Tab-separated table of C-alpha atoms in Angstrom:
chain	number	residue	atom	x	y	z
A	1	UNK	CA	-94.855	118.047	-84.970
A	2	UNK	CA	-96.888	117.391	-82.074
A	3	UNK	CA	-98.954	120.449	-80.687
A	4	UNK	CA	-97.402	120.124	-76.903
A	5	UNK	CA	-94.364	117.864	-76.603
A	6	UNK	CA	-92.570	116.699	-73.375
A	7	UNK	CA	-89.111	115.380	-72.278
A	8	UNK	CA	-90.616	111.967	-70.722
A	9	UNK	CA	-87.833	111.240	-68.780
A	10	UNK	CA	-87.430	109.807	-66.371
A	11	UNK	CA	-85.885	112.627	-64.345
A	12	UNK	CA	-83.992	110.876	-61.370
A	13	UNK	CA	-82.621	113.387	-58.671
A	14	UNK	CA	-81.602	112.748	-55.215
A	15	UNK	CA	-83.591	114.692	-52.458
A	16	UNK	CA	-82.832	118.467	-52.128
A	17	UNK	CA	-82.177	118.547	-55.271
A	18	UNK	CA	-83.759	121.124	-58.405
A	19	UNK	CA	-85.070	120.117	-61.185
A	20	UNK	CA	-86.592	121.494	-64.007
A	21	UNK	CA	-89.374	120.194	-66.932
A	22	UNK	CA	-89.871	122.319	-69.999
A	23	UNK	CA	-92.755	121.617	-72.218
A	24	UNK	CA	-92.654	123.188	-75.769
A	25	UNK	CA	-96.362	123.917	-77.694
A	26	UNK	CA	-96.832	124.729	-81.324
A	27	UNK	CA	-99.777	127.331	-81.569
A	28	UNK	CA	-98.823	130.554	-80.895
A	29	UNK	CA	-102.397	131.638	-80.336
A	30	UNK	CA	-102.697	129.008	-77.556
A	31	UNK	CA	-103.957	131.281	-74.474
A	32	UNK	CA	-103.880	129.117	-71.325
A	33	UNK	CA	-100.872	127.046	-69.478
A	34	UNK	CA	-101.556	125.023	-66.646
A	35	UNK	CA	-99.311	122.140	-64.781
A	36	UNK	CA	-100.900	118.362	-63.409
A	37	UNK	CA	-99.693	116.258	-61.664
A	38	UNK	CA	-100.589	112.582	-62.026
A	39	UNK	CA	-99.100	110.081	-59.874
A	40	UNK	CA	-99.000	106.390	-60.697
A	41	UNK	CA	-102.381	104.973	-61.973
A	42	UNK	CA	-104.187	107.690	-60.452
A	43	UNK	CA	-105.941	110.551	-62.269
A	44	UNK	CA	-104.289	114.259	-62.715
A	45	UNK	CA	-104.929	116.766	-60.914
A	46	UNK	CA	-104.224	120.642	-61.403
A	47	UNK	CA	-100.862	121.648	-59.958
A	48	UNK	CA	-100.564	125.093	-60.653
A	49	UNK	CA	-101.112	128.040	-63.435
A	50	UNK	CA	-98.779	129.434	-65.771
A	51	UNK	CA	-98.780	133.296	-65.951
A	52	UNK	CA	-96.908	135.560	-68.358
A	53	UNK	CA	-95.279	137.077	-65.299
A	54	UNK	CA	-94.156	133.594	-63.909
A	55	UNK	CA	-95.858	131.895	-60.446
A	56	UNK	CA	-94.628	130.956	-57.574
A	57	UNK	CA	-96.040	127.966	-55.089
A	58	UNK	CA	-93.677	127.187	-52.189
A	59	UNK	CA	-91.099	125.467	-53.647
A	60	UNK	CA	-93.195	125.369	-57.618
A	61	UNK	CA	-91.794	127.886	-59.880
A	62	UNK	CA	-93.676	127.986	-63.476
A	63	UNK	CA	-92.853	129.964	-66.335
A	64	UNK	CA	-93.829	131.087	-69.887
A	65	UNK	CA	-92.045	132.097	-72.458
A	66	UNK	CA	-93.923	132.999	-75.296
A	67	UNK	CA	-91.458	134.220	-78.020
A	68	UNK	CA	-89.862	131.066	-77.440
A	69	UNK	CA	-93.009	129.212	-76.857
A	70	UNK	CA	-92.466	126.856	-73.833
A	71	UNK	CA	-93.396	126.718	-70.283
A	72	UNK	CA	-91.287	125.014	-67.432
A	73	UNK	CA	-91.394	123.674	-63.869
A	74	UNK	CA	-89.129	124.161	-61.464
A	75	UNK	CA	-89.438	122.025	-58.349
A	76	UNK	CA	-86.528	123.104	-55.952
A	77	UNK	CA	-85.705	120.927	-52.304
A	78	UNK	CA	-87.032	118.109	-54.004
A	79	UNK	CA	-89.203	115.608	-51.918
A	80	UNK	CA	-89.878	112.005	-52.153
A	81	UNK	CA	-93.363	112.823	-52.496
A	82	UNK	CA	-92.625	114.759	-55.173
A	83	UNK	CA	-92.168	111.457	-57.585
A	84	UNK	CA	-94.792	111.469	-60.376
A	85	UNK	CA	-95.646	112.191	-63.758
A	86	UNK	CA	-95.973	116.208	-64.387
A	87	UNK	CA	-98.426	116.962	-67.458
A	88	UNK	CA	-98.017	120.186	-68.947
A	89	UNK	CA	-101.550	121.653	-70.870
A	90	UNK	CA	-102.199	124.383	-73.495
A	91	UNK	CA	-105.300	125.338	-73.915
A	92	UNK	CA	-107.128	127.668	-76.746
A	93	UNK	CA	-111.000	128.523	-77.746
A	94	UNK	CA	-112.564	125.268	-76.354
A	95	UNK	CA	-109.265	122.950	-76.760
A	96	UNK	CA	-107.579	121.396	-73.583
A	97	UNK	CA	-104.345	119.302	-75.202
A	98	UNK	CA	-102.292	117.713	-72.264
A	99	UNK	CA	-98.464	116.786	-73.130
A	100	UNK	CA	-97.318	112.713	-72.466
A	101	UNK	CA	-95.846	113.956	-69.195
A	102	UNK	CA	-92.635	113.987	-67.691
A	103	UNK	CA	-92.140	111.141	-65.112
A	104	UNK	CA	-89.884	112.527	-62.294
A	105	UNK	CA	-88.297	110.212	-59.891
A	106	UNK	CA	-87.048	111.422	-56.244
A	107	UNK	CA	-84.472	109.274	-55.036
A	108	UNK	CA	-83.378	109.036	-51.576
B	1	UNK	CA	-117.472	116.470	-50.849
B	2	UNK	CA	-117.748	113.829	-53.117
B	3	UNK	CA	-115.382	114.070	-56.260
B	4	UNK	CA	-115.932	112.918	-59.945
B	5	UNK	CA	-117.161	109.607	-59.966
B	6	UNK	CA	-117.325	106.881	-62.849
B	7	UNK	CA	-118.569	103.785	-63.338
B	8	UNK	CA	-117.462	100.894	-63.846
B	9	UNK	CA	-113.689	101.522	-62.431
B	10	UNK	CA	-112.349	98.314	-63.996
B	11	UNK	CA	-114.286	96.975	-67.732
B	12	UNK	CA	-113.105	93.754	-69.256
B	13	UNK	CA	-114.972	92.965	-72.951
B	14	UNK	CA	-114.764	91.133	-75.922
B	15	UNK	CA	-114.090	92.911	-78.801
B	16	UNK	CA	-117.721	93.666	-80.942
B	17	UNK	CA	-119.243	94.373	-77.439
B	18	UNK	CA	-121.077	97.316	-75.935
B	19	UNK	CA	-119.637	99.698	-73.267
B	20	UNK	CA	-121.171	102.023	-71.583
B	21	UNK	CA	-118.737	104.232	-68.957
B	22	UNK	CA	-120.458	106.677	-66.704
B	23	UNK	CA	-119.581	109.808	-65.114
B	24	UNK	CA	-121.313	111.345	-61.992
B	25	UNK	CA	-119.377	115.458	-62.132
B	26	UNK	CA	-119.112	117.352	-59.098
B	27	UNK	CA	-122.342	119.169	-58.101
B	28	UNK	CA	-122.345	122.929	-59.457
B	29	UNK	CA	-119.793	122.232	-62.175
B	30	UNK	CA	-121.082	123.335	-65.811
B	31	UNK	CA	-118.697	121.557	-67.296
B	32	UNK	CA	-117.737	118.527	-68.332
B	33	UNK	CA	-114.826	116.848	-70.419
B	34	UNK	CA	-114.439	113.416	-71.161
B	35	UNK	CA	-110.182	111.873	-71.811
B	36	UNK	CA	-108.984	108.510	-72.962
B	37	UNK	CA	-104.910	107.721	-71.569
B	38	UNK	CA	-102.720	105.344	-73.220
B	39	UNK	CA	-98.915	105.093	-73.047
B	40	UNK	CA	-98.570	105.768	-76.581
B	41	UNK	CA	-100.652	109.044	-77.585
B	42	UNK	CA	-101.039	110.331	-73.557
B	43	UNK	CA	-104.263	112.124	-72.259
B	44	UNK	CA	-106.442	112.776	-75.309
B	45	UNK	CA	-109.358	115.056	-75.071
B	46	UNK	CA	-112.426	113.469	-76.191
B	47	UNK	CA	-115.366	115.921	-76.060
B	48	UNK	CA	-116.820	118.825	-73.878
B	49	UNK	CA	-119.625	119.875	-72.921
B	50	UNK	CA	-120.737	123.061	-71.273
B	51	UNK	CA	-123.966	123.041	-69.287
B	52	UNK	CA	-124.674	119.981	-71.002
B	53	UNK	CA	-124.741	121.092	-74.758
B	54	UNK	CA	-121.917	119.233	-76.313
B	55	UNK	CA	-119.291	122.256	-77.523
B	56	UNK	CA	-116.473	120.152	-79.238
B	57	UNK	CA	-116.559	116.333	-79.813
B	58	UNK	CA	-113.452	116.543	-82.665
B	59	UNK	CA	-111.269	114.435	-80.152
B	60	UNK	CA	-114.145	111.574	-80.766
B	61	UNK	CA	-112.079	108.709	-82.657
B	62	UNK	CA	-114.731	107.468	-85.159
B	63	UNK	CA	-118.709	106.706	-85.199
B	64	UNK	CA	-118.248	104.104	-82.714
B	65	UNK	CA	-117.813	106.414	-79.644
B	66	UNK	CA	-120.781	108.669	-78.432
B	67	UNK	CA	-121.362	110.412	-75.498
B	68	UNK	CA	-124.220	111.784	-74.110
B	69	UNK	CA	-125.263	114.430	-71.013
B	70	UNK	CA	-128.675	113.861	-70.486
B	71	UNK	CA	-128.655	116.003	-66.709
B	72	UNK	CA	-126.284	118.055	-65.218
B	73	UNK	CA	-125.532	114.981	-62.740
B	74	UNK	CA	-125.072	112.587	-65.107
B	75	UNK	CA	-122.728	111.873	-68.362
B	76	UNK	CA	-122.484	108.338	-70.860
B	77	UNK	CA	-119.175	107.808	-73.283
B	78	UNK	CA	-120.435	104.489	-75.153
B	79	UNK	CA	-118.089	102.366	-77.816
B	80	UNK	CA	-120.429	100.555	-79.946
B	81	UNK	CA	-118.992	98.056	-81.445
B	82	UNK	CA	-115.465	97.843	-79.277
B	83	UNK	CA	-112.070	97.416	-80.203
B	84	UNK	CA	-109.218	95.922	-78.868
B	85	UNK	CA	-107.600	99.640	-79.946
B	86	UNK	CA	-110.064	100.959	-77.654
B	87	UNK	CA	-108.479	99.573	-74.509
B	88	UNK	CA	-107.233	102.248	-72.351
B	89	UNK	CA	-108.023	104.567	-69.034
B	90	UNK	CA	-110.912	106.833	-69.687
B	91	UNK	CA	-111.510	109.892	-67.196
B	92	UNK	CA	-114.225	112.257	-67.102
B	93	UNK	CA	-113.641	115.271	-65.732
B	94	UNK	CA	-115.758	118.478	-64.557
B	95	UNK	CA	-114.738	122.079	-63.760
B	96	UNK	CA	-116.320	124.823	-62.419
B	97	UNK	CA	-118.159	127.847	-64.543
B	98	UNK	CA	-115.944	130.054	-65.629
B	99	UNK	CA	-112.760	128.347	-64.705
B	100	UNK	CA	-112.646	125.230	-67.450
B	101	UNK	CA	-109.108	125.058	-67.344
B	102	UNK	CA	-109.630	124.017	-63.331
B	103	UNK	CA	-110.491	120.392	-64.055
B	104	UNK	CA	-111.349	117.707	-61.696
B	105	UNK	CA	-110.946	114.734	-62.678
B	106	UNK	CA	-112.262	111.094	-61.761
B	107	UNK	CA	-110.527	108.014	-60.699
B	108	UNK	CA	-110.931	106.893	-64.627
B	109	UNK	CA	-112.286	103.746	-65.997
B	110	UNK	CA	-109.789	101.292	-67.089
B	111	UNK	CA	-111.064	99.434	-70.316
B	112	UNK	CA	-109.679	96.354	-71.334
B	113	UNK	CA	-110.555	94.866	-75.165
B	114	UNK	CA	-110.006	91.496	-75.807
C-alpha cells in the first residue's frame, strides 16, 4: 500500500460547481497535512494547511480526519482557473511524501 | 523577490553522462529539499538539508545521485553515470526556518536520458 494515495482523476465539473478530493495516508503517526497546487508543467506550490479543526480559505475547505485517516479538499463555485493538479502531502520527523495528485478539470 | 532558481531548466544527455542540476534557494531560507516528478511514481523526495547539513538523503535512488550544499546560496544534485530511468523533472525547493512544511519550490529542471 502506498503511504499517501490519490483519486487521479480527472475530476471534470462545470463552473459553479463543488467538488471534492480526498487523499488517504497510511502512518498514523504522520503529523503534518498540507494541500499544492501544481498546474500544468509548472512547479507546486503550497495551497493551504490542514488542521485537526478543519480550514477555511474563501471558497477552500480542508479537512482531517484522523480515525479515518484522510484529508480532503473542497473547492466550492468552481472557477476556470481553478483547473490543475491538487497534491495532497503528509509529513512526519523529517519526511515530506506528496500524493500523484488529483488533476481537476473546470469546464465551462 | 527572486524565487528558487535552477539551472539548467531544460538537460538533454546521453546515457553514461554527467549531470550536474543546480539550485539557487531563496535568501534566508534554512532549508532545502531536493524532488524528482515522473508520471509514474509522482513527486519523490530526494534529500534535505537543514542549514546545509544534509538531514535525510533515504529518497536518494542509488550511488549514482549525490547532492551537495556547499553555501547557504547554493545547492548541486549530480547523476554520475546517467540513466535513461533517470529522465524526469527535478525541483529543488527551500522553506523558511521553522516552517519546512512551507516549501517553495523552483521552476524544476527537466532531464531528458537518451
Amino acid at each position: 500500500r502506498k503511504e499517501v494515495e490519490q483519486d487521479p482523476g480527472p475530476f471534470n465539473v462545470p463552473e459553479g460547481a463543488t467538488v471534492a478530493f480526498n487523499c488517504t495516508y497510511s502512518n498514523s503517526a504522520s503529523q503534518s497535512f498540507f494541500w499544492y497546487r501544481q498546474d500544468c508543467r509548472k512547479e507546486p506550490k503550497l495551497l493551504m494547511s490542514v488542521y485537526s479543526s478543519g480550514n477555511e480559505d474563501g471558497r477552500f475547505t480542508a479537512q482531517l480526519n484522523r480515525a479515518s485517516q484522510y484529508i480532503s479538499l473542497l473547492i466550492r463555485d468552481s472557477k476556470l482557473s481553478d483547473s490543475a493538479t491538487y497534491l495532497c502531502v503528509v509529513t512526519g520527523t523529517y519526511k515530506y511524501i506528496f500524493g500523484t495528485g488529483t488533476r481537476l478539470k473546470v469546464l465551462a | 523577490d527572486a524565487g528558487v532558481i535552477q539551472s539548467p531548466r531544460h538537460e538533454v544527455t546521453e546515457m553514461g553522462q554527467e549531470v550536474t542540476l543546480r539550485c539557487k534557494p531563496i535568501s534566508g531560507h534554512n532549508s532545502l529539499f531536493w524532488y524528482r516528478q515522473t508520471m509514474m511514481r509522482g513527486l519523490e523526495l530526494l534529500i534535505y538539508f537543514n542549514n546545509n547539513v544534509p538531514i535525510d538523503d533515504s529518497g536518494m535512488p542509488e550511488d549514482r545521485f549525490s547532492a551537495k550544499m556547499p553555501n547557504a546560496s547554493f545547492s548541486t544534485l549530480k547523476i554520475q553515470p546517467s540513466e535513461p530511468r533517470d529522465s524526469a523533472v527535478y525541483f529543488c525547493a527551500s522553506s523558511p526556518s521553522g516552517r519546512a512544511y512551507e516549501q517553495y519550490f523552483g521552476p524544476g529542471t527537466r532531464l531528458t536520458v537518451t
